[in-house]
Amino acid sequence: MTQPKPQPGILDIELYIGGKSTVHGVQDILKLSSNENPNGPPMSAQQALAAAATTLHRYPGSDHSGLRNALADVHGIDVNKIICGCGSDELISFLCQAYSGPGVEVIHTSHGFLMYKLYAMAAGATIVSVPEADRYVNVDSILAAITPCTGLIFVANPGNPTGTKISDTDIARLIERAPKDVLIVLDGAYADYIEGWDGGASFVESHSNVVMLRTLSKMYGLGGLRVGWGYGPKHVIDVLNRVRGPFNLSAPSLAAGEAAVLDRDFVINHRIQNNTARSWLADELAALGVASDPSEANFILARFSDQTHAEACDDYLQAVGILVRRVGGYGLPQALRITVPDMVGCARVVAGIKAFLEQAA
Ligand SMILES: Cc1ncc(COP(=O)(O)O)c(C=O)c1O
């Protein structure tokens, strides 16, 4: 039958499957499958969202000036070099659309965030996956994979689903040695969990081929609103604004996002809560024989003896209402990614995994 055909390669894109949120027949669900903030959104953002309800008949501003000014103030960066997206996912898509395409190679690391690959494929680009070293991004492997066709390099730091972070010295080496016409994207989706770190903003200041991505979906508890932002050289931001729809962010998203960014107490308190709970969870699981790498994010990657063991643990946890994430699609079938909940939730996870190990022994 004759029917419209998509562009070559589009049907090769795997459908992204989000974290599980329900289990049939189980009531008391602890959802730890999408790296969401266990405390929910800040009250300041909820109030701004409610206030925005009275002006829903108005189109949002297209320059996102309120949110961009708040980000510039809080991070001490240049407002003219910020772009906002419908989640940082949308900015990944703009980058692939504008800086890759047929014949262009896009480098990502073997356990890197899936959306790099999916959007690069949607743009018709060639994906180049380079190995990580024991679940850490390896700058030498990236440098070795660069060819005259390389257009974009994506590095999540900290990584998802690994949680590991490479040093600014390593990032500097990557930037210094990569050709200046290759755009290097430093994805700092989890940078807010690292006190005093700029997520890569200083590299943007000093190089014309570096972009930083950030999101309000994690630390700021606004995954449902879809707000992300990027910081890059003016010439890159100008390009991305040309592929951005003028009203890509809704007025309520802009209002709530701005309020959340300005709510510094929320960020400070949640960072302390997360990082304390994360250490406790990792230590308790290690004591049970379930290892994880040092995580700098709001999740840990728990490693089991093999894929069968990891999947059996996931099945057991699901049956008791604890939803974590299988990461076979990231080349880590023997691991489960567990979002760090509050301390009550952490105790429930440890008890669940302990019970699984006892019954599996
Ligand atoms: C490394 C990384 N980058 C980007 C994103 C996209 O975040 P969002 O589109 O919600 O802003 C995520 C979400 O999980 C992520 O883990």
mmCIF file of C-alpha atoms and ligand atoms in Angstrom:
data_model
loop_
_atom_site.group_PDB
_atom_site.id
_atom_site.type_symbol
_atom_site.label_atom_id
_atom_site.label_comp_id
_atom_site.label_asym_id
_atom_site.label_seq_id
_atom_site.Cartn_x
_atom_site.Cartn_y
_atom_site.Cartn_z
ATOM 1 C CA MET A 1 0.000 0.000 0.000
ATOM 2 C CA THR A 2 1.307 3.458 -0.866
ATOM 3 C CA GLN A 3 1.721 5.618 2.204
ATOM 4 C CA PRO A 4 3.801 8.590 3.314
ATOM 5 C CA LYS A 5 7.333 7.588 4.319
ATOM 6 C CA PRO A 6 9.376 9.233 7.077
ATOM 7 C CA GLN A 7 12.937 10.355 6.486
ATOM 8 C CA PRO A 8 15.534 7.533 6.400
ATOM 9 C CA GLY A 9 16.548 6.402 9.893
ATOM 10 C CA ILE A 10 13.500 7.779 11.742
ATOM 11 C CA LEU A 11 11.937 4.328 12.187
ATOM 12 C CA ASP A 12 15.237 3.078 13.674
ATOM 13 C CA ILE A 13 14.745 5.398 16.657
ATOM 14 C CA GLU A 14 13.717 3.400 19.702
ATOM 15 C CA LEU A 15 10.734 4.795 21.564
ATOM 16 C CA TYR A 16 11.853 6.313 24.864
ATOM 17 C CA ILE A 17 10.147 4.626 27.795
ATOM 18 C CA GLY A 18 9.855 6.778 30.905
ATOM 19 C CA GLY A 19 10.220 5.519 34.482
ATOM 20 C CA LYS A 20 7.440 3.246 35.727
ATOM 21 C CA SER A 21 4.944 4.935 38.050
ATOM 22 C CA THR A 22 2.331 2.272 38.858
ATOM 23 C CA VAL A 23 2.143 -1.435 39.596
ATOM 24 C CA HIS A 24 -1.174 -3.198 39.099
ATOM 25 C CA GLY A 25 -2.676 -4.076 42.465
ATOM 26 C CA VAL A 26 -0.055 -2.280 44.581
ATOM 27 C CA GLN A 27 -1.173 0.837 46.466
ATOM 28 C CA ASP A 28 1.724 2.266 48.428
ATOM 29 C CA ILE A 29 4.092 3.232 45.607
ATOM 30 C CA LEU A 30 7.551 4.724 46.160
ATOM 31 C CA LYS A 31 8.489 6.058 42.720
ATOM 32 C CA LEU A 32 12.260 6.169 42.332
ATOM 33 C CA SER A 33 12.429 5.646 38.590
ATOM 34 C CA SER A 34 12.817 9.166 37.131
ATOM 35 C CA ASN A 35 15.190 11.087 39.414
ATOM 36 C CA GLU A 36 12.425 13.369 40.650
ATOM 37 C CA ASN A 37 12.630 15.500 43.779
ATOM 38 C CA PRO A 38 10.998 13.445 46.573
ATOM 39 C CA ASN A 39 9.781 16.636 48.309
ATOM 40 C CA GLY A 40 7.768 17.812 45.306
ATOM 41 C CA PRO A 41 7.912 21.316 43.856
ATOM 42 C CA PRO A 42 8.790 24.378 45.983
ATOM 43 C CA MET A 43 5.805 26.204 47.493
ATOM 44 C CA SER A 44 7.041 29.405 45.815
ATOM 45 C CA ALA A 45 6.659 27.755 42.402
ATOM 46 C CA GLN A 46 3.226 26.382 43.251
ATOM 47 C CA GLN A 47 2.059 29.874 44.218
ATOM 48 C CA ALA A 48 3.465 31.419 41.043
ATOM 49 C CA LEU A 49 1.734 28.725 39.015
ATOM 50 C CA ALA A 50 -1.605 29.428 40.697
ATOM 51 C CA ALA A 51 -1.203 33.179 40.129
ATOM 52 C CA ALA A 52 -0.504 32.568 36.438
ATOM 53 C CA ALA A 53 -3.929 30.920 36.091
ATOM 54 C CA THR A 54 -5.710 34.290 35.817
ATOM 55 C CA THR A 55 -3.824 35.298 32.667
ATOM 56 C CA LEU A 56 -3.982 32.065 30.721
ATOM 57 C CA HIS A 57 -5.693 33.849 27.814
ATOM 58 C CA ARG A 58 -2.422 35.732 27.149
ATOM 59 C CA TYR A 59 0.407 34.313 25.087
ATOM 60 C CA PRO A 60 3.632 33.912 27.047
ATOM 61 C CA GLY A 61 6.550 36.224 26.412
ATOM 62 C CA SER A 62 8.769 34.796 23.708
ATOM 63 C CA ASP A 63 12.076 36.092 25.072
ATOM 64 C CA HIS A 64 11.714 34.410 28.510
ATOM 65 C CA SER A 65 13.186 37.549 30.054
ATOM 66 C CA GLY A 66 11.934 36.990 33.627
ATOM 67 C CA LEU A 67 13.338 33.473 33.872
ATOM 68 C CA ARG A 68 16.561 34.368 32.068
ATOM 69 C CA ASN A 69 17.164 37.355 34.351
ATOM 70 C CA ALA A 70 16.581 35.194 37.430
ATOM 71 C CA LEU A 71 19.047 32.585 36.134
ATOM 72 C CA ALA A 72 21.612 35.255 35.274
ATOM 73 C CA ASP A 73 21.340 36.817 38.766
ATOM 74 C CA VAL A 74 21.499 33.553 40.675
ATOM 75 C CA HIS A 75 24.368 32.064 38.653
ATOM 76 C CA GLY A 76 26.246 35.317 38.002
ATOM 77 C CA ILE A 77 26.195 34.795 34.224
ATOM 78 C CA ASP A 78 25.372 36.840 31.109
ATOM 79 C CA VAL A 79 21.619 36.986 30.465
ATOM 80 C CA ASN A 80 22.220 37.366 26.724
ATOM 81 C CA LYS A 81 23.867 33.956 26.526
ATOM 82 C CA ILE A 82 20.954 32.024 28.100
ATOM 83 C CA ILE A 83 18.264 30.128 26.171
ATOM 84 C CA CYS A 84 15.287 28.365 27.738
ATOM 85 C CA GLY A 85 13.779 25.143 26.484
ATOM 86 C CA CYS A 86 10.811 22.896 27.109
ATOM 87 C CA GLY A 87 13.036 20.798 29.332
ATOM 88 C CA SER A 88 16.710 20.528 28.488
ATOM 89 C CA ASP A 89 15.552 17.719 26.176
ATOM 90 C CA GLU A 90 14.304 20.367 23.785
ATOM 91 C CA LEU A 91 17.691 22.094 23.811
ATOM 92 C CA ILE A 92 19.395 18.776 23.000
ATOM 93 C CA SER A 93 17.033 18.520 20.049
ATOM 94 C CA PHE A 94 17.820 22.103 18.906
ATOM 95 C CA LEU A 95 21.552 21.383 19.143
ATOM 96 C CA CYS A 96 21.235 18.219 17.047
ATOM 97 C CA GLN A 97 18.999 19.947 14.526
ATOM 98 C CA ALA A 98 21.297 22.947 14.135
ATOM 99 C CA TYR A 99 24.758 21.358 14.476
ATOM 100 C CA SER A 100 24.343 17.846 13.088
ATOM 101 C CA GLY A 101 22.635 16.152 10.179
ATOM 102 C CA PRO A 102 23.388 13.602 7.468
ATOM 103 C CA GLY A 103 27.137 13.013 7.253
ATOM 104 C CA VAL A 104 27.838 14.591 10.652
ATOM 105 C CA GLU A 105 29.073 12.449 13.546
ATOM 106 C CA VAL A 106 27.688 12.988 17.045
ATOM 107 C CA ILE A 107 29.777 11.563 19.876
ATOM 108 C CA HIS A 108 28.260 10.382 23.127
ATOM 109 C CA THR A 109 29.616 8.039 25.770
ATOM 110 C CA SER A 110 28.543 4.414 26.100
ATOM 111 C CA HIS A 111 26.400 4.953 29.214
ATOM 112 C CA GLY A 112 25.396 8.499 28.247
ATOM 113 C CA PHE A 113 21.873 9.923 28.449
ATOM 114 C CA LEU A 114 19.712 8.305 25.728
ATOM 115 C CA MET A 115 18.251 11.513 24.319
ATOM 116 C CA TYR A 116 21.591 12.492 22.734
ATOM 117 C CA LYS A 117 21.399 9.433 20.532
ATOM 118 C CA LEU A 118 17.676 9.714 19.804
ATOM 119 C CA TYR A 119 17.764 13.386 18.749
ATOM 120 C CA ALA A 120 20.944 12.924 16.719
ATOM 121 C CA MET A 121 19.238 10.064 14.872
ATOM 122 C CA ALA A 122 16.163 12.248 14.327
ATOM 123 C CA ALA A 123 18.464 14.807 12.687
ATOM 124 C CA GLY A 124 19.870 12.100 10.381
ATOM 125 C CA ALA A 125 23.336 12.254 11.956
ATOM 126 C CA THR A 126 25.706 9.342 12.574
ATOM 127 C CA ILE A 127 25.985 8.223 16.189
ATOM 128 C CA VAL A 128 29.418 7.457 17.591
ATOM 129 C CA SER A 129 29.313 5.780 20.999
ATOM 130 C CA VAL A 130 32.649 5.780 22.838
ATOM 131 C CA PRO A 131 33.458 3.516 25.793
ATOM 132 C CA GLU A 132 33.494 4.757 29.363
ATOM 133 C CA ALA A 133 36.123 3.520 31.824
ATOM 134 C CA ASP A 134 34.441 1.704 34.718
ATOM 135 C CA ARG A 135 31.366 3.905 34.271
ATOM 136 C CA TYR A 136 33.335 7.175 34.175
ATOM 137 C CA VAL A 137 33.473 9.342 31.038
ATOM 138 C CA ASN A 138 36.877 8.827 29.428
ATOM 139 C CA VAL A 139 38.249 11.941 27.726
ATOM 140 C CA ASP A 140 40.927 9.980 25.836
ATOM 141 C CA SER A 141 38.296 7.721 24.264
ATOM 142 C CA ILE A 142 36.313 10.771 23.171
ATOM 143 C CA LEU A 143 39.395 12.460 21.705
ATOM 144 C CA ALA A 144 40.318 9.256 19.870
ATOM 145 C CA ALA A 145 36.849 9.100 18.267
ATOM 146 C CA ILE A 146 36.968 12.620 16.777
ATOM 147 C CA THR A 147 37.170 12.709 12.970
ATOM 148 C CA PRO A 148 36.825 15.519 10.426
ATOM 149 C CA CYS A 149 33.091 14.632 10.362
ATOM 150 C CA THR A 150 32.521 15.204 14.102
ATOM 151 C CA GLY A 151 30.069 18.020 14.757
ATOM 152 C CA LEU A 152 28.886 17.561 18.327
ATOM 153 C CA ILE A 153 30.124 15.926 21.531
ATOM 154 C CA PHE A 154 27.720 15.333 24.424
ATOM 155 C CA VAL A 155 29.078 14.794 27.930
ATOM 156 C CA ALA A 156 26.728 14.537 30.899
ATOM 157 C CA ASN A 157 28.596 15.495 34.044
ATOM 158 C CA PRO A 158 27.565 13.996 36.433
ATOM 159 C CA GLY A 159 26.443 11.193 34.153
ATOM 160 C CA ASN A 160 23.015 9.600 34.020
ATOM 161 C CA PRO A 161 22.600 6.715 34.873
ATOM 162 C CA THR A 162 26.097 6.385 36.356
ATOM 163 C CA GLY A 163 26.050 9.405 38.732
ATOM 164 C CA THR A 164 29.812 9.718 38.309
ATOM 165 C CA LYS A 165 31.525 13.053 37.662
ATOM 166 C CA ILE A 166 34.783 13.778 35.896
ATOM 167 C CA SER A 167 37.003 16.661 37.007
ATOM 168 C CA ASP A 168 37.220 20.141 35.510
ATOM 169 C CA THR A 169 40.823 19.246 34.618
ATOM 170 C CA ASP A 170 39.556 16.421 32.412
ATOM 171 C CA ILE A 171 36.907 18.669 30.847
ATOM 172 C CA ALA A 172 39.559 21.330 30.188
ATOM 173 C CA ARG A 173 41.719 18.715 28.449
ATOM 174 C CA LEU A 174 38.813 17.676 26.236
ATOM 175 C CA ILE A 175 38.097 21.264 25.274
ATOM 176 C CA GLU A 176 41.748 22.132 24.641
ATOM 177 C CA ARG A 177 42.383 19.105 22.417
ATOM 178 C CA ALA A 178 39.118 18.955 20.467
ATOM 179 C CA PRO A 179 38.981 20.901 17.185
ATOM 180 C CA LYS A 180 37.528 24.381 17.643
ATOM 181 C CA ASP A 181 34.776 23.761 15.092
ATOM 182 C CA VAL A 182 33.322 20.888 17.144
ATOM 183 C CA LEU A 183 30.596 21.947 19.574
ATOM 184 C CA ILE A 184 31.069 20.441 23.048
ATOM 185 C CA VAL A 185 27.911 20.153 25.146
ATOM 186 C CA LEU A 186 28.381 19.871 28.905
ATOM 187 C CA ASP A 187 25.092 18.595 30.294
ATOM 188 C CA GLY A 188 24.836 19.638 33.933
ATOM 189 C CA ALA A 189 21.343 18.285 34.618
ATOM 190 C CA TYR A 190 22.560 17.212 38.095
ATOM 191 C CA ALA A 191 25.079 20.018 38.724
ATOM 192 C CA ASP A 192 22.805 21.615 41.333
ATOM 193 C CA TYR A 193 23.613 18.757 43.715
ATOM 194 C CA ILE A 194 27.270 19.795 43.843
ATOM 195 C CA GLU A 195 27.700 22.749 46.135
ATOM 196 C CA GLY A 196 29.890 25.517 44.758
ATOM 197 C CA TRP A 197 30.310 24.005 41.269
ATOM 198 C CA ASP A 198 29.251 26.032 38.234
ATOM 199 C CA GLY A 199 28.303 23.047 36.059
ATOM 200 C CA GLY A 200 30.725 24.144 33.343
ATOM 201 C CA ALA A 201 29.635 27.804 32.982
ATOM 202 C CA SER A 202 33.229 29.047 33.228
ATOM 203 C CA PHE A 203 34.183 26.911 30.206
ATOM 204 C CA VAL A 204 31.428 28.626 28.248
ATOM 205 C CA GLU A 205 32.885 32.015 29.207
ATOM 206 C CA SER A 206 36.311 31.153 27.879
ATOM 207 C CA HIS A 207 35.541 29.125 24.723
ATOM 208 C CA SER A 208 33.519 29.709 21.577
ATOM 209 C CA ASN A 209 32.603 26.020 21.142
ATOM 210 C CA VAL A 210 31.226 25.032 24.579
ATOM 211 C CA VAL A 211 27.577 24.967 25.675
ATOM 212 C CA MET A 212 26.213 24.071 29.120
ATOM 213 C CA LEU A 213 22.736 22.574 29.635
ATOM 214 C CA ARG A 214 20.756 22.662 32.889
ATOM 215 C CA THR A 215 17.265 21.652 33.981
ATOM 216 C CA LEU A 216 14.655 22.533 36.594
ATOM 217 C CA SER A 217 13.337 18.943 36.464
ATOM 218 C CA LYS A 218 15.600 17.510 39.164
ATOM 219 C CA MET A 219 16.730 19.696 42.069
ATOM 220 C CA TYR A 220 13.896 22.194 41.498
ATOM 221 C CA GLY A 221 11.161 19.562 41.462
ATOM 222 C CA LEU A 222 9.539 20.790 38.232
ATOM 223 C CA GLY A 223 9.847 17.796 35.880
ATOM 224 C CA GLY A 224 6.140 18.019 35.066
ATOM 225 C CA LEU A 225 6.413 21.634 33.898
ATOM 226 C CA ARG A 226 9.254 21.045 31.402
ATOM 227 C CA VAL A 227 11.759 23.839 31.981
ATOM 228 C CA GLY A 228 15.408 23.617 30.986
ATOM 229 C CA TRP A 229 18.029 26.139 29.996
ATOM 230 C CA GLY A 230 21.276 26.428 28.152
ATOM 231 C CA TYR A 231 24.241 28.745 28.419
ATOM 232 C CA GLY A 232 26.464 29.237 25.414
ATOM 233 C CA PRO A 233 28.433 31.629 23.264
ATOM 234 C CA LYS A 234 26.254 34.336 21.697
ATOM 235 C CA HIS A 235 26.715 32.930 18.188
ATOM 236 C CA VAL A 236 25.403 29.509 19.303
ATOM 237 C CA ILE A 237 22.466 30.975 21.236
ATOM 238 C CA ASP A 238 21.541 33.026 18.147
ATOM 239 C CA VAL A 239 21.464 29.833 16.084
ATOM 240 C CA LEU A 240 19.395 27.903 18.644
ATOM 241 C CA ASN A 241 16.891 30.756 18.888
ATOM 242 C CA ARG A 242 16.271 30.408 15.157
ATOM 243 C CA VAL A 243 15.102 26.816 15.509
ATOM 244 C CA ARG A 244 13.203 27.508 18.753
ATOM 245 C CA GLY A 245 9.466 28.110 18.480
ATOM 246 C CA PRO A 246 8.644 31.571 19.895
ATOM 247 C CA PHE A 247 6.265 30.193 22.532
ATOM 248 C CA ASN A 248 8.101 26.998 23.439
ATOM 249 C CA LEU A 249 7.575 27.604 27.162
ATOM 250 C CA SER A 250 4.093 28.241 28.561
ATOM 251 C CA ALA A 251 3.402 31.283 30.761
ATOM 252 C CA PRO A 252 2.752 29.117 33.881
ATOM 253 C CA SER A 253 6.025 27.245 33.287
ATOM 254 C CA LEU A 254 7.942 30.497 32.985
ATOM 255 C CA ALA A 255 6.345 31.952 36.133
ATOM 256 C CA ALA A 256 6.864 28.847 38.265
ATOM 257 C CA GLY A 257 10.367 28.329 36.910
ATOM 258 C CA GLU A 258 11.400 31.866 37.785
ATOM 259 C CA ALA A 259 10.008 31.542 41.325
ATOM 260 C CA ALA A 260 11.816 28.224 41.818
ATOM 261 C CA VAL A 261 15.152 29.587 40.595
ATOM 262 C CA LEU A 262 14.920 32.485 43.045
ATOM 263 C CA ASP A 263 14.020 30.156 45.945
ATOM 264 C CA ARG A 264 17.579 29.606 47.171
ATOM 265 C CA ASP A 265 16.530 28.153 50.551
ATOM 266 C CA PHE A 266 14.706 25.346 48.752
ATOM 267 C CA VAL A 267 17.842 24.481 46.808
ATOM 268 C CA ILE A 268 20.179 24.620 49.808
ATOM 269 C CA ASN A 269 17.885 22.493 51.980
ATOM 270 C CA HIS A 270 17.200 19.917 49.312
ATOM 271 C CA ARG A 271 20.870 19.597 48.423
ATOM 272 C CA ILE A 272 21.729 18.812 52.045
ATOM 273 C CA GLN A 273 18.827 16.360 52.345
ATOM 274 C CA ASN A 274 19.730 14.568 49.101
ATOM 275 C CA ASN A 275 23.433 14.314 49.693
ATOM 276 C CA THR A 276 22.999 13.049 53.268
ATOM 277 C CA ALA A 277 20.408 10.466 52.244
ATOM 278 C CA ARG A 278 22.497 9.434 49.215
ATOM 279 C CA SER A 279 25.553 8.613 51.370
ATOM 280 C CA TRP A 280 23.436 6.684 53.842
ATOM 281 C CA LEU A 281 21.705 4.686 51.109
ATOM 282 C CA ALA A 282 24.962 3.868 49.297
ATOM 283 C CA ASP A 283 26.673 2.801 52.544
ATOM 284 C CA GLU A 284 23.771 0.625 53.677
ATOM 285 C CA LEU A 285 23.551 -1.108 50.299
ATOM 286 C CA ALA A 286 27.316 -1.610 50.221
ATOM 287 C CA ALA A 287 27.045 -3.283 53.623
ATOM 288 C CA LEU A 288 24.555 -5.699 52.024
ATOM 289 C CA GLY A 289 27.044 -6.410 49.222
ATOM 290 C CA VAL A 290 25.369 -4.147 46.629
ATOM 291 C CA ALA A 291 28.063 -1.808 45.331
ATOM 292 C CA SER A 292 27.653 1.588 43.656
ATOM 293 C CA ASP A 293 30.086 4.193 42.353
ATOM 294 C CA PRO A 294 30.402 7.506 44.199
ATOM 295 C CA SER A 295 27.376 9.442 42.921
ATOM 296 C CA GLU A 296 27.253 13.237 42.674
ATOM 297 C CA ALA A 297 23.598 13.272 41.613
ATOM 298 C CA ASN A 298 20.183 12.463 43.116
ATOM 299 C CA PHE A 299 20.374 8.757 42.374
ATOM 300 C CA ILE A 300 22.726 5.853 42.805
ATOM 301 C CA LEU A 301 23.495 3.059 40.377
ATOM 302 C CA ALA A 302 23.283 -0.167 42.353
ATOM 303 C CA ARG A 303 25.239 -3.050 40.838
ATOM 304 C CA PHE A 304 24.230 -6.704 41.109
ATOM 305 C CA SER A 305 26.104 -9.862 40.178
ATOM 306 C CA ASP A 306 24.470 -10.075 36.747
ATOM 307 C CA GLN A 307 21.420 -9.096 34.719
ATOM 308 C CA THR A 308 19.275 -11.930 36.086
ATOM 309 C CA HIS A 309 19.996 -10.903 39.667
ATOM 310 C CA ALA A 310 19.303 -7.219 38.941
ATOM 311 C CA GLU A 311 16.022 -7.990 37.197
ATOM 312 C CA ALA A 312 14.946 -10.370 39.952
ATOM 313 C CA CYS A 313 15.606 -7.617 42.484
ATOM 314 C CA ASP A 314 13.605 -5.145 40.385
ATOM 315 C CA ASP A 315 10.692 -7.622 40.181
ATOM 316 C CA TYR A 316 10.814 -8.104 43.948
ATOM 317 C CA LEU A 317 10.915 -4.353 44.622
ATOM 318 C CA GLN A 318 8.020 -3.724 42.238
ATOM 319 C CA ALA A 319 5.924 -6.275 44.057
ATOM 320 C CA VAL A 320 6.389 -4.293 47.283
ATOM 321 C CA GLY A 321 5.736 -0.955 45.557
ATOM 322 C CA ILE A 322 9.306 0.312 45.117
ATOM 323 C CA LEU A 323 9.857 1.436 41.525
ATOM 324 C CA VAL A 324 13.452 1.838 40.385
ATOM 325 C CA ARG A 325 14.893 1.947 36.868
ATOM 326 C CA ARG A 326 16.359 -0.865 34.796
ATOM 327 C CA VAL A 327 19.229 0.491 32.724
ATOM 328 C CA GLY A 328 19.916 -2.272 30.214
ATOM 329 C CA GLY A 329 19.204 0.281 27.477
ATOM 330 C CA TYR A 330 22.250 2.191 28.739
ATOM 331 C CA GLY A 331 24.496 -0.854 28.488
ATOM 332 C CA LEU A 332 24.202 -1.596 32.203
ATOM 333 C CA PRO A 333 21.893 -4.635 32.452
ATOM 334 C CA GLN A 334 23.404 -5.768 35.767
ATOM 335 C CA ALA A 335 22.494 -2.478 37.486
ATOM 336 C CA LEU A 336 19.432 -0.658 38.799
ATOM 337 C CA ARG A 337 19.241 3.127 39.062
ATOM 338 C CA ILE A 338 17.614 4.231 42.292
ATOM 339 C CA THR A 339 16.528 7.839 42.827
ATOM 340 C CA VAL A 340 17.454 9.004 46.331
ATOM 341 C CA PRO A 341 14.240 9.404 48.340
ATOM 342 C CA ASP A 342 13.878 10.971 51.801
ATOM 343 C CA MET A 343 15.271 9.050 54.780
ATOM 344 C CA VAL A 344 12.026 7.139 55.328
ATOM 345 C CA GLY A 345 12.103 6.087 51.697
ATOM 346 C CA CYS A 346 15.791 5.155 51.931
ATOM 347 C CA ALA A 347 15.051 2.857 54.861
ATOM 348 C CA ARG A 348 12.276 1.237 52.829
ATOM 349 C CA VAL A 349 14.616 0.657 49.874
ATOM 350 C CA VAL A 350 17.302 -0.882 52.077
ATOM 351 C CA ALA A 351 14.735 -3.117 53.788
ATOM 352 C CA GLY A 352 13.334 -4.146 50.388
ATOM 353 C CA ILE A 353 16.721 -5.057 48.926
ATOM 354 C CA LYS A 354 17.770 -6.830 52.135
ATOM 355 C CA ALA A 355 14.602 -8.933 52.026
ATOM 356 C CA PHE A 356 15.217 -9.722 48.349
ATOM 357 C CA LEU A 357 18.786 -10.835 49.004
ATOM 358 C CA GLU A 358 17.685 -13.026 51.935
ATOM 359 C CA GLN A 359 14.972 -14.802 49.972
ATOM 360 C CA ALA A 360 17.262 -15.155 46.917
ATOM 361 C CA ALA A 361 20.100 -16.689 48.976
HETATM 362 C C1 LIG B 1 21.698 13.952 31.857
HETATM 363 C C2 LIG B 1 20.327 14.483 31.551
HETATM 364 N N1 LIG B 1 20.217 15.471 30.662
HETATM 365 C C3 LIG B 1 19.028 15.991 30.347
HETATM 366 C C4 LIG B 1 17.867 15.511 30.917
HETATM 367 C C5 LIG B 1 16.557 16.086 30.459
HETATM 368 O O1 LIG B 1 15.909 16.771 31.444
HETATM 369 P P1 LIG B 1 14.632 17.637 31.148
HETATM 370 O O2 LIG B 1 14.268 17.489 29.699
HETATM 371 O O3 LIG B 1 13.582 17.134 32.063
HETATM 372 O O4 LIG B 1 15.037 19.047 31.442
HETATM 373 C C6 LIG B 1 17.926 14.477 31.845
HETATM 374 C C7 LIG B 1 16.707 13.910 32.426
HETATM 375 O O5 LIG B 1 16.654 12.865 32.987
HETATM 376 C C8 LIG B 1 19.202 13.945 32.176
HETATM 377 O O6 LIG B 1 19.330 12.936 33.045
#
